[in-house]
Coordinates of C-alpha atoms in Angstrom, one line a residue:
Chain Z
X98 CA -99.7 -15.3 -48.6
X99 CA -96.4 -14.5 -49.5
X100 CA -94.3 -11.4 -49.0
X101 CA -91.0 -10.0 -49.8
X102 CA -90.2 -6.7 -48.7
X103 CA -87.0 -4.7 -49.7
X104 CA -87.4 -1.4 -47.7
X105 CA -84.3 0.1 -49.3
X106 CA -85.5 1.6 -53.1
X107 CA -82.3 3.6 -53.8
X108 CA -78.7 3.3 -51.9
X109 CA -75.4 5.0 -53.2
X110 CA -72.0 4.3 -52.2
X111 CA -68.6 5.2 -52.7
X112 CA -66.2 2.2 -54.5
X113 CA -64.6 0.8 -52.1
X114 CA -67.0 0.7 -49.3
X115 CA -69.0 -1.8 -47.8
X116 CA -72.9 -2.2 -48.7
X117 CA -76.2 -4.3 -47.1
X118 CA -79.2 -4.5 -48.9
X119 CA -81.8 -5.5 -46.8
X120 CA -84.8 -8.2 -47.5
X121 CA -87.7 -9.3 -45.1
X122 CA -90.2 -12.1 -46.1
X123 CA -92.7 -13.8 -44.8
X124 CA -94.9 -16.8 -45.2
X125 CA -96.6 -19.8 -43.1
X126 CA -94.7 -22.7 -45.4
X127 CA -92.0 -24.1 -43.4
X128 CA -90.2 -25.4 -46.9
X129 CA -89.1 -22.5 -48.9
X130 CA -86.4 -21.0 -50.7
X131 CA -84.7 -17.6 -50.7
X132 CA -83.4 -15.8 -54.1
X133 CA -81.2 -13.0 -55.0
X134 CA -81.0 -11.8 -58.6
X135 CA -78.6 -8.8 -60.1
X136 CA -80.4 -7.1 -62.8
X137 CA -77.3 -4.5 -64.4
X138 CA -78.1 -1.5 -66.8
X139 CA -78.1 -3.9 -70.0
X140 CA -81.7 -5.3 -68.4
X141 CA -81.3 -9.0 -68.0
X142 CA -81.6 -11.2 -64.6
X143 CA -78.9 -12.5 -63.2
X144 CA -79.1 -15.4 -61.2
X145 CA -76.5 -14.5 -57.7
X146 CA -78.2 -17.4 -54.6
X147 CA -80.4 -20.0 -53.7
X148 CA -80.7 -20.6 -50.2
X149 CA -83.4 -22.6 -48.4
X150 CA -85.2 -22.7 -45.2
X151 CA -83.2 -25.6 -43.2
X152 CA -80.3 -24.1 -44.2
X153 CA -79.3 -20.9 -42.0
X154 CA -75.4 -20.9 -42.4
X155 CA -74.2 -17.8 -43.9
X156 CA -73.0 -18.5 -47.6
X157 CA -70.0 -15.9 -48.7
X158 CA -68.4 -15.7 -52.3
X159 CA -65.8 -13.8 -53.5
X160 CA -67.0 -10.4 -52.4
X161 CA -70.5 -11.0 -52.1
X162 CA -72.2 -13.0 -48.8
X163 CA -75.5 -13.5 -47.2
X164 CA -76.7 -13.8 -43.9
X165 CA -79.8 -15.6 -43.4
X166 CA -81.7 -15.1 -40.3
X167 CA -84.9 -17.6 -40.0
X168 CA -85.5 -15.4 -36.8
X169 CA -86.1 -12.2 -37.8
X170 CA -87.2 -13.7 -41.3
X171 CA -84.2 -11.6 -43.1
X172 CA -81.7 -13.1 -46.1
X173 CA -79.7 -9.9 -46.3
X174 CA -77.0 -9.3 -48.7
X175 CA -73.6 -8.0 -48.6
X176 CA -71.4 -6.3 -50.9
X177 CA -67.7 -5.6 -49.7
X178 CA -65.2 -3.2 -51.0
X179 CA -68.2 -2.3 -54.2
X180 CA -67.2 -1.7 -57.4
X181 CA -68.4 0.5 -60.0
X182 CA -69.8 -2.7 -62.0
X183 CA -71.8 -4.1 -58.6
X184 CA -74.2 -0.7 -59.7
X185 CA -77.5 -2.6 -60.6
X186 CA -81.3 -3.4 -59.4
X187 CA -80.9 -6.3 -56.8
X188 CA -84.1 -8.4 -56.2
X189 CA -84.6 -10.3 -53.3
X190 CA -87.2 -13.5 -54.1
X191 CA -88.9 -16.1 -52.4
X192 CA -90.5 -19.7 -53.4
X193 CA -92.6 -21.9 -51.9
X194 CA -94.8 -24.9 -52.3
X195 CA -96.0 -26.7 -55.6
X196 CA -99.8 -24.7 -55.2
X197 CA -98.4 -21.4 -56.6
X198 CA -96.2 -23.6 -59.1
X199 CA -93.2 -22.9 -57.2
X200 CA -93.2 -19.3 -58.4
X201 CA -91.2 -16.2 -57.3
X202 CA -92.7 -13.9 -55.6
X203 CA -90.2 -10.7 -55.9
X204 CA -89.4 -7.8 -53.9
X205 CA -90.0 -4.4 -55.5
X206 CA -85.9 -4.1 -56.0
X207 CA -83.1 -1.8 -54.5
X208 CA -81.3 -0.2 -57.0
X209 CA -78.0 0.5 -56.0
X210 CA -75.2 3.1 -57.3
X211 CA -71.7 2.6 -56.8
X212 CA -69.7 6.1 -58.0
X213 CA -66.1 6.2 -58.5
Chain P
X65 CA -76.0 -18.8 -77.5
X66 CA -78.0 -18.0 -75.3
X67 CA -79.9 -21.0 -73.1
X68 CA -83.3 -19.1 -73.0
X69 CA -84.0 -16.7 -75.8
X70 CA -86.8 -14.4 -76.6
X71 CA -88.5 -12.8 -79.9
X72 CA -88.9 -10.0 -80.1
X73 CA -86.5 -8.2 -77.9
X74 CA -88.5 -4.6 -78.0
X75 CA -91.8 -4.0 -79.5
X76 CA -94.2 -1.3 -80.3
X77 CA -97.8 -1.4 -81.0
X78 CA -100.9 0.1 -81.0
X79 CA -104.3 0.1 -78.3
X80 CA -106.1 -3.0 -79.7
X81 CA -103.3 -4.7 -81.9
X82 CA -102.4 -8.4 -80.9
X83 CA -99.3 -9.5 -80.4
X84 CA -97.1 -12.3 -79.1
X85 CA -94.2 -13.0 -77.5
X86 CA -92.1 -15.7 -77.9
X87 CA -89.8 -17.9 -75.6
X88 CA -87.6 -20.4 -76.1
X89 CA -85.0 -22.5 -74.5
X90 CA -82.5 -25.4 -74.7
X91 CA -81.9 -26.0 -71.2
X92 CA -84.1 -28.9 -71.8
X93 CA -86.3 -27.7 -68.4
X94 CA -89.9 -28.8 -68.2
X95 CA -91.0 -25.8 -66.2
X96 CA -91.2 -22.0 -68.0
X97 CA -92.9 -18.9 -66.5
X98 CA -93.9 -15.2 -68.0
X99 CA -93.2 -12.9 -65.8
X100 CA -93.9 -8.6 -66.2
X101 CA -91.7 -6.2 -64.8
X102 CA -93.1 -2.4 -64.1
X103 CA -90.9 0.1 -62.8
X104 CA -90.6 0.1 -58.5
X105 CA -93.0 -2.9 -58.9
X106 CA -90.8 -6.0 -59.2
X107 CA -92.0 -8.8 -61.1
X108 CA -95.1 -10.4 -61.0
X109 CA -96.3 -13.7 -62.8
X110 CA -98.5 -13.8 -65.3
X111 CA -98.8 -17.9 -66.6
X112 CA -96.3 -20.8 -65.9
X113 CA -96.4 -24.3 -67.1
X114 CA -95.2 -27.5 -66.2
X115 CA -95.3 -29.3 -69.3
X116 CA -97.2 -29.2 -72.9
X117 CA -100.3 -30.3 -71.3
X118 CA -100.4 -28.4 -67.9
X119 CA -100.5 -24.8 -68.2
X120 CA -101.8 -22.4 -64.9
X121 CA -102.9 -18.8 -64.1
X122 CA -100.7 -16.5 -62.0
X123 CA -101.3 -13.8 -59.8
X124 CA -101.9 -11.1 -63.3
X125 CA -103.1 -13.4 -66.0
X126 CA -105.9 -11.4 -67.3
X127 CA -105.7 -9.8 -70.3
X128 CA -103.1 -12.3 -71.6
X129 CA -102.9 -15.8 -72.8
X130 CA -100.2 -18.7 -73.2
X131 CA -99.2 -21.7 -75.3
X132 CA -97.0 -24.5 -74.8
X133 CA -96.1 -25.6 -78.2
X134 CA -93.5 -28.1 -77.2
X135 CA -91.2 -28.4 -74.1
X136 CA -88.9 -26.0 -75.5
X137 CA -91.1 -22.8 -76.2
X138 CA -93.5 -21.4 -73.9
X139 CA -95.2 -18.1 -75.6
X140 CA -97.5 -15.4 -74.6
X141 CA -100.0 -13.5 -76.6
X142 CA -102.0 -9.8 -76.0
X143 CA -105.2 -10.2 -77.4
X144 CA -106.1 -7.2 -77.2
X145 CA -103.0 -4.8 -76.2
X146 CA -103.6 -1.9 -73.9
X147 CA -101.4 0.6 -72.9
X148 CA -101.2 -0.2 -69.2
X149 CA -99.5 -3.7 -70.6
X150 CA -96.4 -1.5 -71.5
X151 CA -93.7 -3.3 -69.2
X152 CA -90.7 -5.8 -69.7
X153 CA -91.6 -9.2 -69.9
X154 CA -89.4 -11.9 -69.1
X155 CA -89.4 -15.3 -69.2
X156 CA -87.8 -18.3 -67.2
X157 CA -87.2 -21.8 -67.2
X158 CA -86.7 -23.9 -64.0
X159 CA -85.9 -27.8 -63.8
X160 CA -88.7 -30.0 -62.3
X161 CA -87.8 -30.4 -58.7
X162 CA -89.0 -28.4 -56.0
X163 CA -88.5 -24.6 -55.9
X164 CA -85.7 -24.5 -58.3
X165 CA -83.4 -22.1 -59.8
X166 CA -85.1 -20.1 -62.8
X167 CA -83.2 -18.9 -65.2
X168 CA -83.9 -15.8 -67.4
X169 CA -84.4 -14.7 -71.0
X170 CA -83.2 -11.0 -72.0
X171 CA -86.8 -9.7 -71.6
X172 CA -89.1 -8.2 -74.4
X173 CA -89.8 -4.1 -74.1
X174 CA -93.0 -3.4 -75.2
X175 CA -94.4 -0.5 -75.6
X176 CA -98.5 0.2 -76.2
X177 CA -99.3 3.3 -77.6

């Protein structure tokens, strides 16, 4: 089976400062994929990574990066110097083989508030 | 416009009503998904389909059914709406390669009463 687990439910920062949001998966396929989506106040999903499971180099861009760890089966993600507009749900998802019809199985979401 | 699109964008109806949702997209993908989304819960699957002809259960497909009318639309009915099947529903479109990149609608609010 197929888990991914975002411990954090709520984190607030101040602009400016640095944030991780944390994600933990788990399953027995060796071929998989790792998501991050951004879902903002308006409701809609945005589409942020797509990482997958041969490739552990860390990916950064523009303010955002993620560090992908097959060892401790993390794909964390970082926000640096936050802004008021990074405030949004972020969902951490996973994907595996063809069986489930390459669904994603999502975390339950960390919303995260970023005040002036 | 928008590459996936959905009708009607919020919703409210009564215990027992049917209702559908409906998807489409011009990404030209062959794969689209309905997924719910509760509060604290994420989003779970409900149907996804490969193509017109190939249409598969997810992990919360009962109480709701699917059709494929062509590549491009992909919708999803309530029989028999109940009020636990108030969410956000979203659908998504992926190309037909491995575990690709899905892309979203806007998501449908419905509200059972």
């Amino acid at each position: 089976a197929q888990k991914v687990t975002q411990a954090q439910t709520e984190i607030s920062v101040v602009e400016k400062e640095d944030v991780t949001l944390d994600c933990v998966y788990e399953t027995r396929d060796t071929t998989y994929y790792l998501f991050w989506y951004k879902q903002p106040p308006s409701g809609e999903l945005v589409f942020l990574i797509r990482r997958n499971s041969f490739d552990e180099q860390n990916e950064i861009s523009g303010r955002y990066s993620w560090n992908f760890q097959k060892s401790t089966s993390s794909f964390n993600f970082t926000i640096t110097a936050s802004q008021v507009v990074d405030s949004a749900v972020y969902f951490c998802a996973l994907s595996v083989g063809g069986g489930s019809g390459y669904a994603l199985n999502f975390g339950k979401g960390t919303s995260l508030l970023v005040t002036p | 416009d928008a590459d996936v699109t959905q009708t009607p964008r919020n919703r409210i109806t009564k215990t027992g009503k049917r209702i559908m949702l409906e998807c489409s997209q011009t990404k030209g993908h062959d794969r689209m998904y309905w997924y719910r989304q509760d509060p604290g819960l994420g989003l779970r699957l409900i149907y996804y389909s490969f193509d017109v002809k190939d249409i598969n259960k997810g992990e919360i497909s009962d109480g709701y059914s699917v059709s494929r009318q062509a590549q491009a639309k992909f919708s999803l009915s309530l029989e028999s709406a109940i009020p636990n099947q108030t969410a956000l529903y979203f659908c998504a479109t992926s190309e037909g390669q491995y575990q690709e990149t899905q892309y979203f609608g806007p998501g449908t609010r419905l509200l059972v009463l």
